[in-house]
Amino acid sequence: MLLTPDAAGVFPIAPTPFLEDGRIDEASIDRLCAAYHGCGSTGLTVLGIMGEAPKLEAAESLAVAARFIAGMGDLPVVVGVSAPGFAAMRALARAATEKGAAGVMIAPQPHLRTDDEITAYFRQAVEAVGPDIPFVLQDYPLTLTVRMTPGVIRRIVEENASCVMLKHEDWPGLEKISALRAFQNEGSLRPLSILTGNGALFLDFEMERGADGAMTGYAFPEMLVDVVRLQKDGRRAEAHDLFDAHLPLVRYEQQQGVGLAVRKYVLKARGLISSDAQRKPGAGLSAAGRAEVDFLLARLARFDARAEGLGRL
Amino acid sequence: MLLTPDAAGVFPIAPTPFLEDGRIDEASIDRLCAAYHGCGSTGLTVLGIMGEAPKLEAAESLAVAARFIAGMGDLPVVVGVSAPGFAAMRALARAATEKGAAGVMIAPQPHLRTDDEITAYFRQAVEAVGPDIPFVLQDYPLTLTVRMTPGVIRRIVEENASCVMLKHEDWPGLEKISALRAFQNEGSLRPLSILTGNGALFLDFEMERGADGAMTGYAFPEMLVDVVRLQKDGRRAEAHDLFDAHLPLVRYEQQQGVGLAVRKYVLKARGLISSDAQRKPGAGLSAAGRAEVDFLLARLARFDARAEGLGRL
Amino acid sequence: MLLTPDAAGVFPIAPTPFLEDGRIDEASIDRLCAAYHGCGSTGLTVLGIMGEAPKLEAAESLAVAARFIAGMGDLPVVVGVSAPGFAAMRALARAATEKGAAGVMIAPQPHLRTDDEITAYFRQAVEAVGPDIPFVLQDYPLTLTVRMTPGVIRRIVEENASCVMLKHEDWPGLEKISALRAFQNEGSLRPLSILTGNGALFLDFEMERGADGAMTGYAFPEMLVDVVRLQKDGRRAEAHDLFDAHLPLVRYEQQQGVGLAVRKYVLKARGLISSDAQRKPGAGLSAAGRAEVDFLLARLARFDARAEGLGRL
Amino acid sequence: MLLTPDAAGVFPIAPTPFLEDGRIDEASIDRLCAAYHGCGSTGLTVLGIMGEAPKLEAAESLAVAARFIAGMGDLPVVVGVSAPGFAAMRALARAATEKGAAGVMIAPQPHLRTDDEITAYFRQAVEAVGPDIPFVLQDYPLTLTVRMTPGVIRRIVEENASCVMLKHEDWPGLEKISALRAFQNEGSLRPLSILTGNGALFLDFEMERGADGAMTGYAFPEMLVDVVRLQKDGRRAEAHDLFDAHLPLVRYEQQQGVGLAVRKYVLKARGLISSDAQRKPGAGLSAAGRAEVDFLLARLARFDARAEGLGRL
């Protein structure tokens, strides 16, 4: 059951839940899986940037991935394997696939600059993990500082048959989706799933530009599922109404660095994880920040019942 | 009538309007001034990053500044004088002040890294422009790549008596406002006006954290004026309601690179500038992008009459 | 007498000499010109990065360029016109050409990343300065952070007929020269002059890889002239012997930031400029640094009489 | 036998030798150890940037470190433990120390910018590895893009008792050594060993500025040992004569990216490793590059018998 270019819908980015003492919180992994399942997700992604992947030891990474894979049952799980070196990338990719991962996600290393450096990197990455493991290409310039044009993405897709999905989180990125879909319309790019990230800040329009769904970790994956579905059903106004109701919180959660603290804080408030602890280095929320999130949750509850009881005006 | 640390309210960031052939559009400058005046602005900032300052020749820069200064009458105008070298910075700062500028705005050069490099830069900048010209310190890491801690900002303020205002546009930046205000509460930082930028994406909470107002170029400065006033009057819910109605467009306009095209497109739709032309290099809006902005304007009009008739669902 | 792809030999990079009070030192410009002429230079480049170009006002830049042009008589002078915006670039390029410049030098702006961004930039730059002015493409990733592959350089050359020369200062860069010459051998790149920079740190081998000469500001341009000539005459061992004798000082002068202070210190010791003052911001030499340069000069004098009397062991 | 601030002399940076098929070459590790021992090294550093550390799996890293530790007998071995996350850093640091490492080396992560970010990072790193393991602070801005002032280095040293050594490879860096020694003279910085890196490009003067020795991987560690000894004995002219004879090759080996290929090529020519293979991504030497190194070795042999028979004019 490997990942294919047909993948669509919502693959939430799972956080890695920790206990207050920093150990992996396995019970919360199970609770998260139940929630992701229950809200209509079509898959899951673990060990991404927001999954605090670099803070785990190798054995822990594999254990976390395995537990999420088990928890998601027959839904496909993508495992982030980005690493400074190919040996570690290969080791995790092969081991996770043995545990049942549907594919892996690979981000370019931050030092890459020219088109040729970037495409060479992905050829070598595929050689390292093996061409039999489907991979998701992560395009996240804001954090990774690597800029890939639509043409470069096309080269990577064409050069590597195992590239089946783009995690699109360029910013601004709407034109990039249109450009890639135009490549496909003109026949110069083979089928490719495009799921969008960036905390869902542009999900409303990304769907209209041709995205297949979302892959991001916003603390209300239900909203992502609904917006994706409404847009696919052509119920545009409803999609925007729901999206706009969440936008103040989406925007707040999408702050660089602080975002994960917000996300874990809300997930804890929702009872999905038992602690919002992060491993170091990790920015926590100040009292003022917590009050702001509470305020946003209370305002959200006026429009979306799923936020009821979580916040405080 | 020089700028002081008491400055508050809204200083819109003015775009530089061009005719289709690239020449300065003086009539539009006058229309913009009338609009800024009419909506309750307390000042204006010209030749900022969004004012396409580096695309002007020296003589043009001065002419644009002078026309805005004349147009704003007795309201203070801040002139952006950031430049790769101090000679050009000094020349524009002195000339603009002679034309009636209330102060200048200085951003750090992108190569600056350490705390000492940054503070040395501002000492030298003040030496160049002269200590008699009040200046606004621009803190915009997302674009400039220079990161200033609250402690570094305090050092700059303390070392340079002519620093009277912070243009705050760090992201995330709410804690930075709180930290600076805490410095002042404990007596370690003298009075300093803080106006916030970043396209107003966090203006709702920035006011609650202690900002004195906004300095940004969102195409509805009326909204900025209203939110600042409502928050100062303690009408928090109303402030957030209005802000949230604008947030979908605020978010859309705040895209890096594309943002100015959106802004000029809306200002043109509002009749405030005659063309949305940018000088090269400048990213225009695609047909899809224009339709998205039209859609956002139409949705906005349901809540804010000032957007009526501008868009199309 | 415009610059052509046949240009070869040594184009020293001239410093901009200042008096102690920061004014332009015109007499030193004249002395420098006489020295460059006298040592066998085939051209000159002014207002480069090491010419403190961003520290000059527009009028000063033109005046400095004009004086150097006059001083060099019938030898071609290239004027650096790199600027954050095209308006300033165009203004200086047109004015300098009117004063007799043989061509201009353009470096990419530091924010450029992808191949397409870089090539688009040069198309727009040529549109700005005009296709009638020959230009030198500056490839200096260490300082500018822009990385151009041989393929990108070829695209720029092929897209812009007015590109007649590459100022090559990538590091490492030997393979790049070989790649470009291979393009020409296979017929995929038209003739292009390649002069090398980087403080001459690899001039010995750059000539063997196919460079046409040097364009850099080492304080003994005579050495550059001799090494270029010896290599062209096939006197390889002599070329390396001379080069190696200078290498300890070349290496010392090629330090980022400090390098210009070393260069001006030696030029002053040689009587070619009256002061080693730099405009701010500019790193001076410490007493220890000056003693180290003196020591290197004294050691150099054992091999090269042109350094006699300048240093102190 | 843990590392102390008294450490001095030469700690070569060991490459990680691979067989042609990419496996670790243990026999070459033993040969390298014998050579390092035989030439007067006072210690060794493994798994640095030039040790291709990120290309190893966790178990391999430990195995490589352990074999070098065993091979060096009673000489102290420093193990590079830099990693994107603290969990991996801690794991390797603790395990290597159990195997007999004398200390670890930690480089700042590339995203760190402000003084406070940098110092916080090292406090957290020490918390992770434990305060009982001495560590070497690596200051290598050219590759890591993190700039630490002398004041920041002092803060790190003062805040972390386990910081016993600076691997100094700023460029330019001579004034930094002087500044740190001046701190110690005035009593504001406790004793700290300073060994210099950067391929030894400035070792001649670094010793005169107060360095305790060298920690770099130049393919002739004998030269490093001799220059350090000669400078300590006050035989300055001899030190520079020997250094200058090696400088053409030192400079060639110090090219970013290509440098390791040069180093491994020479080490193989010297019979110290059986293959110059690198794991991917790794830049190899072209035929022209190999010929240039051969040429430099032949020229070196005229002055230093230890290079005899290795090259070819």
Coordinates of N, CA and C in Angstrom, one line a residue, chain B residues 109-110 122 126 131 136 157 160 163 212 214 242 264-266 285 288 308 310:
Chain B
Q109 N 21.5 47.2 7.1 CA 21.9 46.5 5.9 C 21.9 45.0 6.1
P110 N 21.5 44.2 5.1 CA 21.3 42.8 5.2 C 22.5 42.0 5.7
F122 N 24.2 51.6 13.4 CA 23.3 52.7 13.7 C 24.0 53.9 14.3
V126 N 23.8 57.4 12.3 CA 23.4 58.7 12.9 C 24.5 59.7 12.7
P131 N 22.8 64.1 14.1 CA 22.0 63.8 15.3 C 20.8 64.7 15.5
V136 N 13.5 56.7 12.7 CA 12.7 55.5 13.0 C 13.6 54.3 12.7
V157 N 18.5 52.5 20.9 CA 17.8 53.6 21.4 C 18.6 54.4 22.4
N160 N 21.6 56.4 20.8 CA 21.3 57.4 19.8 C 20.0 58.2 20.3
C163 N 16.9 58.5 18.1 CA 16.0 57.4 17.7 C 14.7 57.6 18.5
D212 N 1.8 51.7 19.8 CA 1.1 53.0 19.7 C 0.3 53.2 18.5
A214 N 0.0 51.9 14.0 CA 0.4 51.1 12.9 C 1.2 52.0 11.9
L242 N -13.9 43.9 13.3 CA -13.5 44.7 12.1 C -12.2 44.1 11.5
K264 N -1.4 47.8 -4.9 CA -1.6 48.8 -5.9 C -2.9 48.5 -6.7
Y265 N -3.1 47.2 -6.9 CA -4.3 46.8 -7.6 C -5.6 47.3 -6.8
V266 N -5.6 47.2 -5.5 CA -6.7 47.6 -4.7 C -6.8 49.2 -4.7
L285 N 0.2 40.9 -11.0 CA -0.8 40.0 -10.6 C -1.3 39.2 -11.9
A288 N -5.7 35.1 -12.5 CA -6.2 34.4 -11.3 C -6.1 35.2 -10.1
E308 N -17.4 48.4 -0.8 CA -18.5 48.1 -1.7 C -18.2 48.5 -3.2
L310 N -16.2 47.3 -5.2 CA -14.8 47.2 -5.7 C -14.6 45.8 -6.3

